[in-house]
mmCIF file of C-alpha atoms and ligand atoms in Angstrom:
data_model
loop_
_atom_site.group_PDB
_atom_site.id
_atom_site.type_symbol
_atom_site.label_atom_id
_atom_site.label_comp_id
_atom_site.label_asym_id
_atom_site.label_seq_id
_atom_site.Cartn_x
_atom_site.Cartn_y
_atom_site.Cartn_z
ATOM 1 C CA MET N 12 80.885 42.025 184.412
ATOM 2 C CA PRO N 13 82.642 43.839 181.544
ATOM 3 C CA ALA N 14 80.709 46.602 179.803
ATOM 4 C CA LEU N 15 79.259 45.595 176.465
ATOM 5 C CA PRO N 16 80.281 48.051 173.739
ATOM 6 C CA PHE N 17 76.755 49.470 173.396
ATOM 7 C CA TYR N 18 76.616 50.567 177.034
ATOM 8 C CA PRO N 19 78.022 53.903 178.239
ATOM 9 C CA ASP N 20 80.842 53.863 180.837
ATOM 10 C CA GLN N 21 79.897 52.153 184.077
ATOM 11 C CA ALA N 22 80.963 55.114 186.172
ATOM 12 C CA SER N 23 78.825 54.657 189.283
ATOM 13 C CA THR N 24 78.584 51.891 191.848
ATOM 14 C CA PHE N 25 75.265 50.555 190.639
ATOM 15 C CA ALA N 26 75.859 50.970 186.896
ATOM 16 C CA GLY N 27 77.051 47.361 186.665
ATOM 17 C CA GLU N 28 73.973 46.037 188.449
ATOM 18 C CA VAL N 29 71.606 48.049 186.260
ATOM 19 C CA ASP N 30 73.398 46.703 183.195
ATOM 20 C CA ALA N 31 73.239 43.121 184.491
ATOM 21 C CA LEU N 32 69.468 43.395 184.908
ATOM 22 C CA TYR N 33 69.105 45.066 181.539
ATOM 23 C CA THR N 34 71.269 42.432 179.833
ATOM 24 C CA PHE N 35 69.201 39.683 181.453
ATOM 25 C CA LEU N 36 65.980 41.249 180.111
ATOM 26 C CA ILE N 37 67.452 41.519 176.618
ATOM 27 C CA LEU N 38 68.711 37.912 176.638
ATOM 28 C CA LEU N 39 65.377 36.670 177.967
ATOM 29 C CA SER N 40 63.570 38.547 175.198
ATOM 30 C CA ILE N 41 65.922 37.083 172.587
ATOM 31 C CA VAL N 42 65.464 33.521 173.908
ATOM 32 C CA PHE N 43 61.671 33.764 173.935
ATOM 33 C CA GLY N 44 61.408 35.845 170.748
ATOM 34 C CA ALA N 45 63.672 33.498 168.782
ATOM 35 C CA GLY N 46 62.070 30.391 170.321
ATOM 36 C CA ILE N 47 58.568 31.504 169.374
ATOM 37 C CA ALA N 48 59.610 32.521 165.847
ATOM 38 C CA LEU N 49 61.363 29.193 165.359
ATOM 39 C CA ALA N 50 58.394 27.196 166.672
ATOM 40 C CA LEU N 51 56.127 29.153 164.327
ATOM 41 C CA VAL N 52 58.150 28.135 161.274
ATOM 42 C CA VAL N 53 58.627 24.507 162.360
ATOM 43 C CA PHE N 54 54.938 24.028 163.177
ATOM 44 C CA ALA N 55 53.836 25.728 159.941
ATOM 45 C CA VAL N 56 55.857 23.201 157.985
ATOM 46 C CA LYS N 57 55.175 20.141 160.158
ATOM 47 C CA TYR N 58 51.405 20.635 160.457
ATOM 48 C CA ARG N 59 50.719 22.082 157.012
ATOM 49 C CA ARG N 60 47.550 21.006 155.215
ATOM 50 C CA ARG N 61 48.454 18.085 153.022
ATOM 51 C CA GLY N 62 45.289 17.726 150.936
ATOM 52 C CA PRO N 63 41.717 19.034 150.564
ATOM 53 C CA ASP N 64 40.372 16.433 153.053
ATOM 54 C CA ASP N 65 43.198 16.781 155.637
ATOM 55 C CA ARG N 66 41.566 17.443 159.062
ATOM 56 C CA PRO N 67 43.433 17.897 162.394
ATOM 57 C CA GLU N 68 42.983 15.410 165.225
ATOM 58 C CA LEU N 69 40.852 16.582 168.163
ATOM 59 C CA ILE N 70 42.948 17.447 171.292
ATOM 60 C CA HIS N 71 41.550 17.515 174.850
ATOM 61 C CA GLY N 72 44.210 19.585 176.617
ATOM 62 C CA SER N 73 47.136 18.649 178.845
ATOM 63 C CA MET N 74 47.456 19.455 182.557
ATOM 64 C CA ALA N 75 51.261 19.203 182.413
ATOM 65 C CA LEU N 76 51.449 21.729 179.594
ATOM 66 C CA GLU N 77 49.033 24.139 181.321
ATOM 67 C CA LEU N 78 51.068 24.026 184.549
ATOM 68 C CA ALA N 79 54.356 24.459 182.730
ATOM 69 C CA TRP N 80 53.337 27.538 180.811
ATOM 70 C CA SER N 81 51.629 29.097 183.825
ATOM 71 C CA LEU N 82 54.207 28.421 186.541
ATOM 72 C CA GLY N 83 57.312 28.835 184.363
ATOM 73 C CA PRO N 84 56.571 32.456 183.394
ATOM 74 C CA LEU N 85 55.337 33.186 186.942
ATOM 75 C CA VAL N 86 58.709 32.202 188.386
ATOM 76 C CA ILE N 87 60.536 34.216 185.714
ATOM 77 C CA VAL N 88 58.541 37.450 186.110
ATOM 78 C CA MET N 89 58.532 37.270 189.928
ATOM 79 C CA GLY N 90 62.301 36.826 189.748
ATOM 80 C CA ILE N 91 62.556 39.941 187.582
ATOM 81 C CA PHE N 92 60.286 41.792 190.029
ATOM 82 C CA VAL N 93 62.288 40.917 193.140
ATOM 83 C CA TRP N 94 65.608 41.611 191.448
ATOM 84 C CA SER N 95 64.598 44.980 190.008
ATOM 85 C CA ALA N 96 62.643 46.115 193.094
ATOM 86 C CA ALA N 97 65.676 45.446 195.315
ATOM 87 C CA LEU N 98 67.872 47.452 192.950
ATOM 88 C CA TYR N 99 65.262 50.217 192.666
ATOM 89 C CA TYR N 100 65.149 50.679 196.438
ATOM 90 C CA ARG N 101 68.926 50.900 196.616
ATOM 91 C CA ILE N 102 68.940 53.538 193.879
ATOM 92 C CA GLN N 103 66.116 55.478 195.571
ATOM 93 C CA ARG N 104 67.531 55.548 199.101
ATOM 94 C CA ALA N 105 70.525 57.760 199.595
ATOM 95 C CA PRO N 106 72.903 56.829 202.411
ATOM 96 C CA LYS N 107 72.711 59.166 205.428
ATOM 97 C CA ASN N 108 76.280 60.405 205.032
ATOM 98 C CA ALA N 109 75.815 61.457 201.386
ATOM 99 C CA MET N 110 77.187 64.832 200.344
ATOM 100 C CA GLU N 111 74.312 67.224 199.635
ATOM 101 C CA ILE N 112 74.160 69.288 196.420
ATOM 102 C CA HIS N 113 71.287 71.433 195.126
ATOM 103 C CA VAL N 114 70.224 71.375 191.489
ATOM 104 C CA VAL N 115 67.747 73.789 189.913
ATOM 105 C CA GLY N 116 66.640 73.227 186.322
ATOM 106 C CA LYS N 117 65.711 76.278 184.316
ATOM 107 C CA ARG N 118 65.097 76.718 180.612
ATOM 108 C CA TRP N 119 67.733 75.879 179.452
ATOM 109 C CA MET N 120 70.409 75.218 181.988
ATOM 110 C CA TRP N 121 71.287 73.291 185.127
ATOM 111 C CA LYS N 122 72.202 75.470 188.094
ATOM 112 C CA ILE N 123 74.186 73.651 190.730
ATOM 113 C CA GLN N 124 75.016 74.748 194.250
ATOM 114 C CA HIS N 125 77.462 73.051 196.613
ATOM 115 C CA MET N 126 76.982 73.373 200.362
ATOM 116 C CA THR N 127 80.333 75.107 200.670
ATOM 117 C CA GLY N 128 79.080 77.912 198.441
ATOM 118 C CA GLN N 129 80.556 76.908 195.091
ATOM 119 C CA ARG N 130 78.136 77.370 192.216
ATOM 120 C CA GLU N 131 78.296 76.086 188.699
ATOM 121 C CA ILE N 132 76.145 75.970 185.592
ATOM 122 C CA ASN N 133 75.853 72.890 183.379
ATOM 123 C CA GLU N 134 78.767 71.298 185.205
ATOM 124 C CA LEU N 135 78.765 69.194 188.308
ATOM 125 C CA HIS N 136 82.033 68.425 190.068
ATOM 126 C CA VAL N 137 81.973 65.465 192.440
ATOM 127 C CA PRO N 138 84.591 63.375 194.214
ATOM 128 C CA ILE N 139 85.178 59.735 193.371
ATOM 129 C CA GLY N 140 84.179 57.080 195.916
ATOM 130 C CA ALA N 141 81.810 59.218 198.005
ATOM 131 C CA PRO N 142 78.007 59.102 197.963
ATOM 132 C CA VAL N 143 76.484 62.293 196.587
ATOM 133 C CA ARG N 144 72.832 63.246 196.978
ATOM 134 C CA LEU N 145 71.230 65.803 194.701
ATOM 135 C CA THR N 146 68.099 67.701 195.717
ATOM 136 C CA ILE N 147 66.464 68.724 192.478
ATOM 137 C CA THR N 148 63.759 71.191 191.558
ATOM 138 C CA SER N 149 62.773 73.353 188.620
ATOM 139 C CA GLU N 150 62.144 77.036 188.220
ATOM 140 C CA ASP N 151 59.750 76.685 185.266
ATOM 141 C CA VAL N 152 58.761 73.448 183.536
ATOM 142 C CA ILE N 153 59.575 69.774 184.026
ATOM 143 C CA HIS N 154 63.139 68.853 183.186
ATOM 144 C CA SER N 155 64.925 65.600 183.861
ATOM 145 C CA PHE N 156 68.435 65.229 185.240
ATOM 146 C CA PHE N 157 70.062 62.327 183.429
ATOM 147 C CA VAL N 158 73.611 61.009 183.738
ATOM 148 C CA PRO N 159 73.773 57.892 181.529
ATOM 149 C CA ALA N 160 77.202 56.817 182.791
ATOM 150 C CA PHE N 161 75.809 56.676 186.338
ATOM 151 C CA ARG N 162 72.498 55.032 185.251
ATOM 152 C CA VAL N 163 70.536 57.665 187.171
ATOM 153 C CA LYS N 164 67.733 59.938 186.025
ATOM 154 C CA THR N 165 65.276 62.023 188.048
ATOM 155 C CA ASP N 166 62.729 64.596 186.966
ATOM 156 C CA ALA N 167 63.085 68.227 188.043
ATOM 157 C CA VAL N 168 59.504 69.181 188.821
ATOM 158 C CA PRO N 169 58.407 72.756 189.548
ATOM 159 C CA GLY N 170 57.044 73.058 193.085
ATOM 160 C CA ARG N 171 58.521 69.806 194.277
ATOM 161 C CA TYR N 172 61.852 68.511 195.573
ATOM 162 C CA THR N 173 63.057 65.281 194.061
ATOM 163 C CA SER N 174 66.343 63.604 194.787
ATOM 164 C CA LEU N 175 68.891 61.333 193.263
ATOM 165 C CA TRP N 176 72.079 59.781 194.577
ATOM 166 C CA PHE N 177 75.116 58.054 193.204
ATOM 167 C CA GLU N 178 78.656 57.138 194.073
ATOM 168 C CA ALA N 179 81.111 57.672 191.248
ATOM 169 C CA ARG N 180 83.772 55.014 190.824
ATOM 170 C CA GLN N 181 85.642 56.344 187.817
ATOM 171 C CA THR N 182 87.235 59.756 187.308
ATOM 172 C CA GLY N 183 86.599 61.708 184.142
ATOM 173 C CA ARG N 184 83.988 63.791 182.408
ATOM 174 C CA PHE N 185 80.546 62.308 181.741
ATOM 175 C CA HIS N 186 77.486 63.522 179.850
ATOM 176 C CA LEU N 187 74.688 65.286 181.663
ATOM 177 C CA PHE N 188 71.427 65.584 179.736
ATOM 178 C CA CYS N 189 67.978 67.022 180.180
ATOM 179 C CA ALA N 190 65.799 64.024 179.381
ATOM 180 C CA GLU N 191 62.382 65.701 179.347
ATOM 181 C CA TYR N 192 61.298 67.853 176.422
ATOM 182 C CA CYS N 193 61.191 71.384 177.854
ATOM 183 C CA GLY N 194 61.027 73.761 174.887
ATOM 184 C CA THR N 195 62.982 74.893 171.868
ATOM 185 C CA LYS N 196 66.458 74.559 173.372
ATOM 186 C CA HIS N 197 65.808 71.305 175.227
ATOM 187 C CA SER N 198 68.506 69.603 173.144
ATOM 188 C CA GLY N 199 70.967 72.272 174.259
ATOM 189 C CA MET N 200 70.262 71.726 177.950
ATOM 190 C CA ILE N 201 73.343 69.575 178.351
ATOM 191 C CA GLY N 202 76.451 69.625 180.457
ATOM 192 C CA SER N 203 78.925 67.369 182.158
ATOM 193 C CA VAL N 204 79.625 65.688 185.421
ATOM 194 C CA VAL N 205 83.296 65.857 186.349
ATOM 195 C CA VAL N 206 84.469 63.140 188.725
ATOM 196 C CA MET N 207 87.682 64.055 190.534
ATOM 197 C CA GLU N 208 90.088 62.480 193.014
ATOM 198 C CA PRO N 209 89.092 63.566 196.552
ATOM 199 C CA ALA N 210 92.134 65.831 197.018
ATOM 200 C CA ALA N 211 91.616 67.553 193.672
ATOM 201 C CA PHE N 212 87.951 67.954 194.488
ATOM 202 C CA GLN N 213 88.700 69.592 197.837
ATOM 203 C CA GLU N 214 91.057 71.965 196.065
ATOM 204 C CA TRP N 215 88.377 72.748 193.482
ATOM 205 C CA LEU N 216 85.795 73.353 196.235
ATOM 206 C CA ALA N 217 88.112 75.761 198.035
ATOM 207 C CA GLY N 218 88.443 77.860 194.875
ATOM 208 C CA GLY N 219 85.023 79.442 195.322
ATOM 209 C CA PRO N 220 84.598 82.790 197.040
ATOM 210 C CA SER N 221 80.808 82.375 197.390
ATOM 211 C CA LEU N 222 78.897 82.231 200.641
ATOM 212 C CA SER N 223 77.461 78.913 201.775
ATOM 213 C CA PRO N 224 73.762 78.410 201.042
ATOM 214 C CA ALA N 225 72.993 78.658 204.774
ATOM 215 C CA ALA N 226 74.809 82.012 204.990
ATOM 216 C CA GLU N 227 73.000 83.211 201.846
ATOM 217 C CA GLY N 228 69.751 82.121 203.471
ATOM 218 C CA GLU N 229 70.540 84.043 206.628
ATOM 219 C CA LYS N 230 71.203 87.193 204.583
ATOM 220 C CA LEU N 231 67.860 86.733 202.830
ATOM 221 C CA PHE N 232 66.154 86.157 206.153
ATOM 222 C CA GLN N 233 67.342 89.614 207.172
ATOM 223 C CA SER N 234 66.874 91.422 203.847
ATOM 224 C CA LEU N 235 63.351 90.086 203.276
ATOM 225 C CA ALA N 236 62.576 91.110 206.853
ATOM 226 C CA CYS N 237 61.418 87.590 207.826
ATOM 227 C CA ILE N 238 63.171 88.301 211.111
ATOM 228 C CA THR N 239 60.697 91.042 212.079
ATOM 229 C CA CYS N 240 57.878 88.516 212.575
ATOM 230 C CA HIS N 241 59.696 85.217 213.101
ATOM 231 C CA ARG N 242 61.328 86.048 216.386
ATOM 232 C CA ALA N 243 61.837 83.882 219.420
ATOM 233 C CA ASP N 244 59.993 86.184 221.865
ATOM 234 C CA SER N 245 56.394 85.644 222.862
ATOM 235 C CA GLY N 246 55.011 88.809 221.218
ATOM 236 C CA ALA N 247 56.155 87.779 217.752
ATOM 237 C CA ARG N 248 53.589 87.758 214.964
ATOM 238 C CA GLY N 249 54.996 84.608 213.451
ATOM 239 C CA PRO N 250 56.180 81.365 215.049
ATOM 240 C CA SER N 251 59.832 81.053 215.996
ATOM 241 C CA LEU N 252 61.701 78.977 213.435
ATOM 242 C CA GLU N 253 64.402 77.712 215.766
ATOM 243 C CA GLY N 254 64.642 73.939 215.764
ATOM 244 C CA LEU N 255 61.747 73.828 213.322
ATOM 245 C CA PHE N 256 63.312 71.797 210.545
ATOM 246 C CA GLY N 257 62.123 68.203 210.425
ATOM 247 C CA ARG N 258 59.736 68.645 213.387
ATOM 248 C CA PRO N 259 55.952 68.197 213.391
ATOM 249 C CA VAL N 260 54.003 71.453 213.467
ATOM 250 C CA ALA N 261 50.466 71.872 214.885
ATOM 251 C CA LEU N 262 48.233 73.726 212.443
ATOM 252 C CA SER N 263 45.320 76.073 213.111
ATOM 253 C CA ASP N 264 42.889 73.702 211.379
ATOM 254 C CA GLY N 265 43.753 71.033 213.958
ATOM 255 C CA GLY N 266 46.017 69.038 211.666
ATOM 256 C CA THR N 267 49.756 68.589 211.774
ATOM 257 C CA ALA N 268 52.457 69.046 209.196
ATOM 258 C CA VAL N 269 56.086 68.064 209.263
ATOM 259 C CA ALA N 270 58.565 70.845 208.520
ATOM 260 C CA THR N 271 59.985 69.284 205.382
ATOM 261 C CA PRO N 272 61.589 71.330 202.603
ATOM 262 C CA GLU N 273 58.246 71.136 200.725
ATOM 263 C CA TYR N 274 56.360 72.505 203.751
ATOM 264 C CA ILE N 275 58.807 75.385 204.167
ATOM 265 C CA ARG N 276 58.660 76.209 200.471
ATOM 266 C CA GLU N 277 54.854 76.210 200.553
ATOM 267 C CA SER N 278 54.856 78.397 203.661
ATOM 268 C CA ILE N 279 57.023 80.956 201.885
ATOM 269 C CA LEU N 280 55.028 81.012 198.642
ATOM 270 C CA THR N 281 51.506 80.220 199.918
ATOM 271 C CA PRO N 282 51.607 81.163 203.607
ATOM 272 C CA SER N 283 47.850 80.798 204.106
ATOM 273 C CA ALA N 284 47.843 77.138 202.991
ATOM 274 C CA LYS N 285 49.022 75.828 206.379
ATOM 275 C CA VAL N 286 48.780 78.318 209.230
ATOM 276 C CA VAL N 287 50.503 77.372 212.462
ATOM 277 C CA ALA N 288 48.142 76.951 215.426
ATOM 278 C CA GLY N 289 47.924 80.106 217.550
ATOM 279 C CA TYR N 290 48.843 82.522 214.736
ATOM 280 C CA GLN N 291 46.824 84.641 212.318
ATOM 281 C CA PRO N 292 47.158 84.184 208.535
ATOM 282 C CA VAL N 293 48.906 87.554 208.202
ATOM 283 C CA MET N 294 52.039 86.546 206.330
ATOM 284 C CA PRO N 295 52.237 87.915 202.778
ATOM 285 C CA THR N 296 53.290 85.653 199.956
ATOM 286 C CA PHE N 297 56.852 85.838 198.681
ATOM 287 C CA GLN N 298 55.851 84.498 195.263
ATOM 288 C CA GLY N 299 57.900 86.294 192.617
ATOM 289 C CA GLN N 300 60.290 87.763 195.193
ATOM 290 C CA VAL N 301 62.435 84.708 195.746
ATOM 291 C CA THR N 302 63.911 82.291 193.226
ATOM 292 C CA GLU N 303 63.931 78.527 193.741
ATOM 293 C CA GLU N 304 67.622 78.757 194.633
ATOM 294 C CA GLN N 305 66.895 81.383 197.266
ATOM 295 C CA ILE N 306 64.169 79.205 198.768
ATOM 296 C CA LEU N 307 66.714 76.385 199.010
ATOM 297 C CA HIS N 308 69.105 78.818 200.717
ATOM 298 C CA ILE N 309 66.463 79.747 203.287
ATOM 299 C CA ILE N 310 65.783 76.056 203.929
ATOM 300 C CA GLU N 311 69.510 75.472 204.491
ATOM 301 C CA TYR N 312 69.548 78.399 206.918
ATOM 302 C CA LEU N 313 66.542 77.056 208.825
ATOM 303 C CA LYS N 314 68.329 73.706 209.133
ATOM 304 C CA THR N 315 71.099 75.487 211.042
ATOM 305 C CA LEU N 316 68.733 77.090 213.587
ATOM 306 C CA ARG N 317 68.971 75.029 216.736
ATOM 307 C CA PRO N 318 66.225 75.287 219.335
ATOM 308 C CA ALA N 319 67.145 77.869 221.954
ATOM 309 C CA PRO N 320 67.804 76.380 225.405
ATOM 310 C CA ALA N 321 64.557 76.693 227.406
ATOM 311 C CA ALA N 322 66.073 78.792 230.193
ATOM 312 C CA ALA N 323 67.598 81.336 227.855
ATOM 313 C CA ILE N 324 64.300 82.683 226.512
ATOM 314 C CA PRO N 325 62.395 84.180 229.460
ATOM 315 C CA VAL N 326 65.063 86.022 231.465
ATOM 316 C CA PRO N 327 68.047 87.222 229.486
ATOM 317 C CA PRO N 328 70.713 88.399 231.922
ATOM 318 C CA ALA N 329 71.302 92.157 231.981
ATOM 319 C CA GLY N 330 73.560 93.292 229.189
ATOM 320 C CA ALA N 331 73.064 90.107 227.155
ATOM 321 C CA PRO N 332 71.824 90.495 223.585
ATOM 322 C CA SER N 333 68.057 90.167 223.203
ATOM 323 C CA PRO N 334 66.771 86.852 221.844
ATOM 324 C CA ALA N 335 65.939 88.525 218.543
ATOM 325 C CA ALA N 336 69.571 89.413 217.932
ATOM 326 C CA ARG N 337 70.592 85.947 216.906
ATOM 327 C CA PRO N 338 74.306 85.111 217.003
ATOM 328 C CA GLN N 339 75.865 85.189 213.548
ATOM 329 C CA PRO N 340 77.316 81.709 213.099
ATOM 330 C CA LYS N 341 79.996 82.428 210.510
ATOM 331 C CA SER N 342 81.051 85.979 211.356
ATOM 332 C CA SER N 343 84.175 86.727 213.335
ATOM 333 C CA PRO N 344 85.106 90.060 214.937
ATOM 334 C CA LYS N 345 86.872 92.422 212.573
ATOM 335 C CA PRO N 346 90.518 92.963 213.439
HETATM 336 CU CU1 LIG E 8 65.155 70.856 180.243
HETATM 337 CU CU2 LIG E 8 64.600 69.414 178.432
#
């Protein structure tokens, strides 16, 4: 359906569907609003009091009328519910193959990190025709990531990871807003989403010298000395993190947790909240030492740690590197 002039560009795959639902709601409101206003005027004239002794006739109800005004609206609102719930679920569930991008809101800017290492501020470059999933958080207060042309908006909440996905279907530059009042420069927390042809996007991506988030995370893992306790050998003070991501973890209080990004973030900032079974609560907090972006980097690094093959742990062959000296995935020997 063609865009009405008061809608922004329909630049994502579900923009048209959101607009169709919205248009339906507006038309329905107009039909009922106008109908009721009209009936009000007609009845006021038709049933006006015609003299001092004019009395209305007594009415004893009508089953047909009761059914009509109960069932009619029921069908209409249930229709709206089913239609909008179906659309809501599609908007909420990102496809598995979606391209991952990290977004951190901070007074008063949007910091964006691509998985190839490219970083940008207040600009988001994406390819046309490919699903993109944003993982969003905030470094301070609640912000809201809003791209009107895509009909998507998700809050950036401190201490939580939210997500949003879209598939752009039109190249160009589109508004990006913060849609949650976040302080004096809230109105300046704006930027743009640039939708590019896939080839141009690949070229743009290649233009960045930065390390990938996983590589950044690995560097942090070394520099923050996480590696001294989180080793794969049995004498380690902390649990091994290999193959951890996405797995259930037994806790010392008898419960279980799943190693989600939220769990990993909590374990870095509040290590005593969920202590892994068999370990002492000896880990210090890293609150104030790592930014939200760095936590996301560490999570990306942990995602890359595959479980070590069972046989490799107990008896390393003579001359082989110890289990603690993990192979560096991206490094190549210097010429
Ligand atoms: Cu950030 Cu408003």
